[in-house]
Every structure is written in structure tokens, then in C-alpha cells.
XYZ file of C-alpha atoms in Angstrom:
127
model
C 96.768 319.438 137.426
C 94.055 317.085 138.637
C 94.190 313.330 138.026
C 91.688 311.771 135.665
C 88.674 310.740 137.768
C 88.472 307.403 135.921
C 91.903 306.498 137.317
C 90.552 306.881 140.838
C 87.338 304.894 140.371
C 88.355 302.043 138.012
C 90.978 299.334 138.087
C 93.631 300.137 135.435
C 92.608 297.156 133.276
C 88.957 298.323 133.285
C 89.629 301.778 131.854
C 88.035 302.466 128.458
C 91.333 303.416 126.834
C 93.369 301.653 124.126
C 96.259 301.225 126.575
C 94.003 299.228 128.890
C 92.826 296.923 126.099
C 96.138 295.050 125.832
C 96.198 293.899 129.487
C 92.566 292.774 129.191
C 93.471 290.622 126.189
C 96.187 288.799 128.156
C 93.824 287.585 130.860
C 93.343 283.836 130.921
C 89.889 283.332 132.366
C 90.020 279.518 132.041
C 92.692 279.253 134.735
C 92.184 279.548 138.452
C 93.443 281.908 139.684
C 93.396 283.963 136.498
C 96.866 284.983 135.444
C 98.386 287.205 132.813
C 100.987 286.332 130.250
C 104.022 288.561 130.535
C 106.620 289.149 127.855
C 109.994 290.010 129.327
C 112.817 291.280 127.144
C 116.389 291.561 128.294
C 118.803 293.602 126.273
C 122.533 294.066 126.415
C 123.885 297.448 125.527
C 127.481 297.803 124.460
C 129.039 301.176 123.956
C 129.768 301.522 120.246
C 132.572 303.909 119.496
C 132.228 306.590 116.827
C 134.028 305.820 113.531
C 136.320 308.836 113.917
C 137.527 309.706 117.406
C 136.881 313.224 118.626
C 139.925 315.384 119.243
C 139.212 315.325 122.966
C 138.433 311.570 123.100
C 140.256 309.582 125.784
C 143.473 307.921 124.573
C 142.044 304.415 125.060
C 139.059 305.219 122.847
C 141.359 306.591 120.141
C 143.553 303.478 120.265
C 140.544 301.144 120.146
C 139.319 302.868 116.989
C 142.803 302.611 115.448
C 142.770 298.881 116.277
C 139.405 298.546 114.487
C 137.626 297.596 117.704
C 134.166 299.140 117.538
C 132.957 298.619 121.112
C 133.929 297.595 124.618
C 132.150 294.299 124.065
C 134.216 293.596 120.959
C 137.363 294.158 123.044
C 136.058 291.620 125.575
C 135.306 289.114 122.797
C 138.813 289.492 121.366
C 140.505 288.997 124.735
C 138.114 286.355 126.106
C 139.845 283.276 124.629
C 143.109 284.327 126.291
C 141.808 285.441 129.702
C 138.679 283.368 130.446
C 140.702 280.663 132.238
C 142.200 283.261 134.587
C 139.040 284.727 136.110
C 139.422 283.235 139.599
C 141.303 286.226 141.014
C 142.011 289.767 139.899
C 145.767 289.056 140.051
C 145.439 286.106 137.668
C 143.227 288.155 135.343
C 145.745 291.028 135.334
C 148.579 288.657 134.374
C 146.499 287.002 131.641
C 145.400 290.400 130.294
C 149.007 291.625 130.192
C 150.083 288.499 128.309
C 147.168 288.707 125.849
C 147.756 292.381 125.152
C 151.511 291.850 124.716
C 150.932 289.068 122.220
C 147.798 290.073 120.322
C 147.145 293.792 120.848
C 150.500 295.373 121.763
C 149.355 298.883 120.808
C 146.832 298.701 123.705
C 149.448 297.711 126.288
C 149.643 301.319 127.513
C 146.019 300.945 128.660
C 146.523 297.641 130.454
C 145.276 298.901 133.822
C 142.023 300.332 132.432
C 141.362 297.243 130.300
C 142.053 294.942 133.265
C 139.640 296.950 135.422
C 137.014 296.712 132.664
C 137.501 292.925 132.374
C 137.355 292.570 136.165
C 133.959 294.274 136.153
C 132.808 292.257 133.143
C 133.666 288.900 134.754
C 132.319 290.021 138.138
C 135.530 289.498 140.066
C 135.032 291.073 143.488
C 138.327 290.138 145.111
């Protein structure tokens, strides 16, 4: 397959294609040097669990669905008020997570280690 000859001889914004029209429209010729406006979107993706766990789903996923927790992010939001003050060290976060699970989500206590590891990653604790 050979490249389109226009791509080799023209600057991308000078191509006579509809895709090249949008960058041309963003040029601000009244400014020196000319600049382009850029729209930057940042998205956060949270894993949303299926409404009914599959038979081979991991035990934590099954228990989260039974607890009516639809995503990992929702689990973080539920535990955040109880653990956010203990994010200085992984040991402090583990103790706070254990206490929060014991008090508020006891049916998830069996998954304490996995949840603590997830929270450690979420809060960016590197210790």
C-alpha cells in the first residue's frame, strides 16, 4: 500500500480534506506567533460491575454486588470518609480500612487485603 502523495507534499493542515478543515479553523492569525486552540478532555473510568455476577466471578466482585456497590469507585467513595485521614502510610491505611470494614461493611471483611491494596493504589501510597 502506497501513501497518499498529498500527505508527502502538503502540511497536514493544508490538505483538501474535511479532517484538515477543523485545524485550519482553529488558527488565530491575529496573534504572533499564530497559535491553535486545543480542547483537552480528561475522563475517569471506573469499572462498573454487572448487575448479576457471573458464576465464575471473583468472590470480591460477587460480594460487592450483594452489597449493592456498583463499581470500584463507589467502594472508594463509601470508605473514603473513614480512611482519608489515614493515608500517610500503608500501615495506617490498612488499620483504618479494617476498622471501616468491620463497622460499616462487615460482609467485605474477608476481602480486606485486596480492598486495602486497591485503596493504597487509589491514594497513591508508595511506602
